[in-house]
PDB file of C-alpha atoms in Angstrom:
ATOM      1  CA  MET A   1     -38.671 -34.820   1.191  1.00  0.00           C
ATOM      2  CA  ASP A   2     -35.355 -36.469   0.426  1.00  0.00           C
ATOM      3  CA  ASP A   3     -32.525 -37.236   2.880  1.00  0.00           C
ATOM      4  CA  ASP A   4     -30.961 -33.776   2.379  1.00  0.00           C
ATOM      5  CA  GLY A   5     -34.178 -31.966   3.384  1.00  0.00           C
ATOM      6  CA  ASN A   6     -35.051 -30.872  -0.169  1.00  0.00           C
ATOM      7  CA  VAL A   7     -38.683 -30.654  -1.254  1.00  0.00           C
ATOM      8  CA  THR A   8     -39.807 -33.515  -3.475  1.00  0.00           C
ATOM      9  CA  GLY A   9     -43.219 -34.191  -4.969  1.00  0.00           C
ATOM     10  CA  THR A  10     -46.377 -32.129  -5.009  1.00  0.00           C
ATOM     11  CA  ALA A  11     -49.761 -32.200  -3.294  1.00  0.00           C
ATOM     12  CA  ALA A  12     -53.242 -30.856  -3.978  1.00  0.00           C
ATOM     13  CA  PRO A  13     -54.305 -27.625  -2.241  1.00  0.00           C
ATOM     14  CA  LYS A  14     -56.425 -28.004   0.894  1.00  0.00           C
ATOM     15  CA  THR A  15     -57.620 -24.463   1.588  1.00  0.00           C
ATOM     16  CA  VAL A  16     -58.046 -21.386  -0.603  1.00  0.00           C
ATOM     17  CA  LYS A  17     -58.687 -17.883   0.683  1.00  0.00           C
ATOM     18  CA  VAL A  18     -60.488 -15.517  -1.681  1.00  0.00           C
ATOM     19  CA  TYR A  19     -60.046 -11.736  -1.701  1.00  0.00           C
ATOM     20  CA  ALA A  20     -62.166  -9.412  -3.872  1.00  0.00           C
ATOM     21  CA  ASN A  21     -61.121  -6.039  -5.298  1.00  0.00           C
ATOM     22  CA  ARG A  22     -57.715  -5.989  -3.582  1.00  0.00           C
ATOM     23  CA  GLN A  23     -54.832  -5.267  -5.947  1.00  0.00           C
ATOM     24  CA  ASP A  24     -52.356  -4.442  -3.173  1.00  0.00           C
ATOM     25  CA  LEU A  25     -51.899  -7.961  -1.765  1.00  0.00           C
ATOM     26  CA  ASP A  26     -48.654  -9.785  -1.182  1.00  0.00           C
ATOM     27  CA  PHE A  27     -47.845 -12.913   0.846  1.00  0.00           C
ATOM     28  CA  GLU A  28     -47.426 -11.015   4.118  1.00  0.00           C
ATOM     29  CA  THR A  29     -50.699  -9.135   3.703  1.00  0.00           C
ATOM     30  CA  VAL A  30     -52.823 -12.197   2.918  1.00  0.00           C
ATOM     31  CA  ARG A  31     -51.537 -13.976   6.015  1.00  0.00           C
ATOM     32  CA  GLU A  32     -52.790 -11.109   8.204  1.00  0.00           C
ATOM     33  CA  LEU A  33     -55.891  -9.919   6.306  1.00  0.00           C
ATOM     34  CA  GLU A  34     -59.328 -11.501   6.792  1.00  0.00           C
ATOM     35  CA  PRO A  35     -60.430 -13.090   3.469  1.00  0.00           C
ATOM     36  CA  HIS A  36     -63.803 -12.421   1.856  1.00  0.00           C
ATOM     37  CA  ALA A  37     -64.284 -16.211   1.673  1.00  0.00           C
ATOM     38  CA  THR A  38     -62.397 -19.323   2.789  1.00  0.00           C
ATOM     39  CA  ILE A  39     -63.013 -22.560   0.890  1.00  0.00           C
ATOM     40  CA  ASP A  40     -62.035 -26.000   2.186  1.00  0.00           C
ATOM     41  CA  LEU A  41     -61.261 -28.026  -0.922  1.00  0.00           C
ATOM     42  CA  LEU A  42     -62.039 -31.714  -1.314  1.00  0.00           C
ATOM     43  CA  PRO A  43     -59.122 -34.174  -1.128  1.00  0.00           C
ATOM     44  CA  PRO A  44     -57.671 -35.512  -4.395  1.00  0.00           C
ATOM     45  CA  GLU A  45     -59.111 -38.969  -3.653  1.00  0.00           C
ATOM     46  CA  HIS A  46     -62.580 -37.474  -4.200  1.00  0.00           C
ATOM     47  CA  GLY A  47     -61.776 -36.973  -7.902  1.00  0.00           C
ATOM     48  CA  GLU A  48     -60.643 -40.575  -8.303  1.00  0.00           C
ATOM     49  CA  GLU A  49     -63.930 -41.763  -6.803  1.00  0.00           C
ATOM     50  CA  PHE A  50     -66.199 -39.756  -9.104  1.00  0.00           C
ATOM     51  CA  GLY A  51     -64.164 -39.436 -12.288  1.00  0.00           C
ATOM     52  CA  ASP A  52     -62.339 -36.496 -13.825  1.00  0.00           C
ATOM     53  CA  GLY A  53     -65.216 -33.999 -13.611  1.00  0.00           C
ATOM     54  CA  THR A  54     -64.966 -30.557 -12.107  1.00  0.00           C
ATOM     55  CA  ILE A  55     -66.161 -29.548  -8.660  1.00  0.00           C
ATOM     56  CA  ASP A  56     -68.014 -26.272  -8.164  1.00  0.00           C
ATOM     57  CA  TYR A  57     -67.525 -24.287  -4.964  1.00  0.00           C
ATOM     58  CA  PRO A  58     -70.219 -21.594  -4.742  1.00  0.00           C
ATOM     59  CA  LEU A  59     -69.180 -18.417  -2.948  1.00  0.00           C
ATOM     60  CA  ARG A  60     -71.583 -17.365  -0.220  1.00  0.00           C
ATOM     61  CA  PRO A  61     -72.931 -14.824   0.356  1.00  0.00           C
ATOM     62  CA  ALA A  62     -73.092 -14.184  -3.359  1.00  0.00           C
ATOM     63  CA  GLY A  63     -73.662 -10.447  -2.880  1.00  0.00           C
ATOM     64  CA  ARG A  64     -70.127 -10.091  -1.578  1.00  0.00           C
ATOM     65  CA  PHE A  65     -68.804 -10.980  -5.031  1.00  0.00           C
ATOM     66  CA  GLN A  66     -71.025  -8.787  -7.216  1.00  0.00           C
ATOM     67  CA  GLY A  67     -69.311  -6.068  -9.217  1.00  0.00           C
ATOM     68  CA  VAL A  68     -65.862  -7.557  -8.632  1.00  0.00           C
ATOM     69  CA  SER A  69     -63.067  -6.383 -10.921  1.00  0.00           C
ATOM     70  CA  CYS A  70     -60.159  -8.235  -9.275  1.00  0.00           C
ATOM     71  CA  VAL A  71     -60.035 -11.624  -7.504  1.00  0.00           C
ATOM     72  CA  THR A  72     -57.012 -12.953  -5.599  1.00  0.00           C
ATOM     73  CA  PHE A  73     -56.676 -16.596  -4.545  1.00  0.00           C
ATOM     74  CA  TYR A  74     -54.280 -17.595  -1.756  1.00  0.00           C
ATOM     75  CA  PHE A  75     -53.702 -21.345  -1.430  1.00  0.00           C
ATOM     76  CA  SER A  76     -52.539 -21.470   2.173  1.00  0.00           C
ATOM     77  CA  ASP A  77     -51.885 -25.199   2.622  1.00  0.00           C
ATOM     78  CA  ASN A  78     -51.998 -28.574   0.923  1.00  0.00           C
ATOM     79  CA  TYR A  79     -52.934 -32.149   1.775  1.00  0.00           C
ATOM     80  CA  ALA A  80     -49.323 -33.175   2.441  1.00  0.00           C
ATOM     81  CA  MET A  81     -48.833 -30.555   5.184  1.00  0.00           C
ATOM     82  CA  THR A  82     -49.212 -31.566   8.812  1.00  0.00           C
ATOM     83  CA  GLU A  83     -49.791 -29.524  11.961  1.00  0.00           C
ATOM     84  CA  GLU A  84     -46.079 -29.805  12.812  1.00  0.00           C
ATOM     85  CA  ASP A  85     -45.011 -28.158   9.530  1.00  0.00           C
ATOM     86  CA  ASP A  86     -45.800 -24.725  11.008  1.00  0.00           C
ATOM     87  CA  GLY A  87     -46.380 -23.204   7.559  1.00  0.00           C
ATOM     88  CA  GLU A  88     -43.152 -24.505   6.042  1.00  0.00           C
ATOM     89  CA  ASP A  89     -43.455 -25.793   2.501  1.00  0.00           C
ATOM     90  CA  LYS A  90     -42.252 -29.368   2.896  1.00  0.00           C
ATOM     91  CA  VAL A  91     -44.153 -30.382  -0.249  1.00  0.00           C
ATOM     92  CA  GLN A  92     -45.050 -27.913  -2.987  1.00  0.00           C
ATOM     93  CA  THR A  93     -48.710 -27.236  -3.778  1.00  0.00           C
ATOM     94  CA  GLU A  94     -49.763 -28.222  -7.302  1.00  0.00           C
ATOM     95  CA  ILE A  95     -52.719 -26.441  -8.904  1.00  0.00           C
ATOM     96  CA  THR A  96     -53.849 -27.901 -12.202  1.00  0.00           C
ATOM     97  CA  PHE A  97     -56.981 -25.866 -12.941  1.00  0.00           C
ATOM     98  CA  VAL A  98     -58.905 -22.868 -11.620  1.00  0.00           C
ATOM     99  CA  GLY A  99     -62.124 -21.878 -13.372  1.00  0.00           C
ATOM    100  CA  LEU A 100     -64.531 -19.061 -12.654  1.00  0.00           C
ATOM    101  CA  LYS A 101     -68.256 -18.924 -13.338  1.00  0.00           C
ATOM    102  CA  GLY A 102     -70.533 -15.940 -13.189  1.00  0.00           C
ATOM    103  CA  LYS A 103     -72.636 -13.514 -15.096  1.00  0.00           C
ATOM    104  CA  GLY A 104     -70.827 -10.931 -17.134  1.00  0.00           C
ATOM    105  CA  MET A 105     -71.666  -7.279 -16.788  1.00  0.00           C
ATOM    106  CA  ASN A 106     -72.621  -5.036 -19.675  1.00  0.00           C
ATOM    107  CA  VAL A 107     -69.539  -2.908 -19.348  1.00  0.00           C
ATOM    108  CA  LYS A 108     -68.079  -1.178 -22.348  1.00  0.00           C
ATOM    109  CA  ARG A 109     -64.437  -1.894 -22.854  1.00  0.00           C
ATOM    110  CA  ARG A 110     -62.259   1.174 -22.895  1.00  0.00           C
ATOM    111  CA  ALA A 111     -58.824   1.685 -24.279  1.00  0.00           C
ATOM    112  CA  VAL A 112     -55.982   1.609 -21.799  1.00  0.00           C
ATOM    113  CA  GLU A 113     -53.392   4.331 -22.167  1.00  0.00           C
ATOM    114  CA  CYS A 114     -49.928   2.900 -21.729  1.00  0.00           C
ATOM    115  CA  VAL A 115     -46.424   3.327 -23.084  1.00  0.00           C
ATOM    116  CA  TYR A 116     -44.179   0.469 -24.107  1.00  0.00           C
ATOM    117  CA  GLU A 117     -40.481   1.054 -24.687  1.00  0.00           C
ATOM    118  CA  THR A 118     -38.305  -1.512 -26.334  1.00  0.00           C
ATOM    119  CA  ARG A 119     -35.381   0.889 -26.143  1.00  0.00           C
ATOM    120  CA  GLY A 120     -35.373   4.052 -24.081  1.00  0.00           C
ATOM    121  CA  MET A 121     -34.820   7.311 -25.974  1.00  0.00           C
ATOM    122  CA  LYS A 122     -32.512   9.768 -24.170  1.00  0.00           C
ATOM    123  CA  LYS A 123     -34.546  12.776 -25.231  1.00  0.00           C
ATOM    124  CA  ASP A 124     -37.618  11.401 -23.398  1.00  0.00           C
ATOM    125  CA  HIS A 125     -36.010  11.111 -19.945  1.00  0.00           C
ATOM    126  CA  LYS A 126     -35.174  14.324 -18.066  1.00  0.00           C
ATOM    127  CA  VAL A 127     -33.028  13.975 -14.937  1.00  0.00           C
ATOM    128  CA  PRO A 128     -32.740  16.811 -12.371  1.00  0.00           C
ATOM    129  CA  ASP A 129     -29.189  17.974 -11.667  1.00  0.00           C
ATOM    130  CA  GLU A 130     -27.676  19.355  -8.443  1.00  0.00           C
ATOM    131  CA  MET A 131     -28.326  22.993  -9.394  1.00  0.00           C
ATOM    132  CA  GLY A 132     -32.125  22.594  -9.684  1.00  0.00           C
ATOM    133  CA  GLY A 133     -32.138  22.449 -13.465  1.00  0.00           C
ATOM    134  CA  SER A 134     -32.575  19.377 -15.572  1.00  0.00           C
ATOM    135  CA  HIS A 135     -30.701  17.678 -18.326  1.00  0.00           C
ATOM    136  CA  PHE A 136     -31.255  14.700 -20.560  1.00  0.00           C
ATOM    137  CA  VAL A 137     -29.676  11.361 -19.776  1.00  0.00           C
TER     138      VAL A 137
END
């Protein structure tokens, strides 16, 4: 941190919380919700010691992560944070790579029905008026 109190530099993440099949999460929710798994990550010095290889963190129990369609990772702290920081981001967390391993399921891909509009067409958007009827915008 510089003399003005601005955040400078980055640090490696220390802890990651993993949530499975939860698409409704935001930062407030993950702070209160019990994760499916919590992983304590190795310090960055570990990578310097053993080269630039990857480190695998198996998720246990494995059954908890079978049939998962959505995974959320919450990196709650980093190696520059201290106990006195009280959750404040004094130094930003830098994540350079996240990889996932697992066995794919034999699921047939299906088309997703969606509508993209580059420019809204007035005739497509009905707006109710005060009298209970509707008119086009």
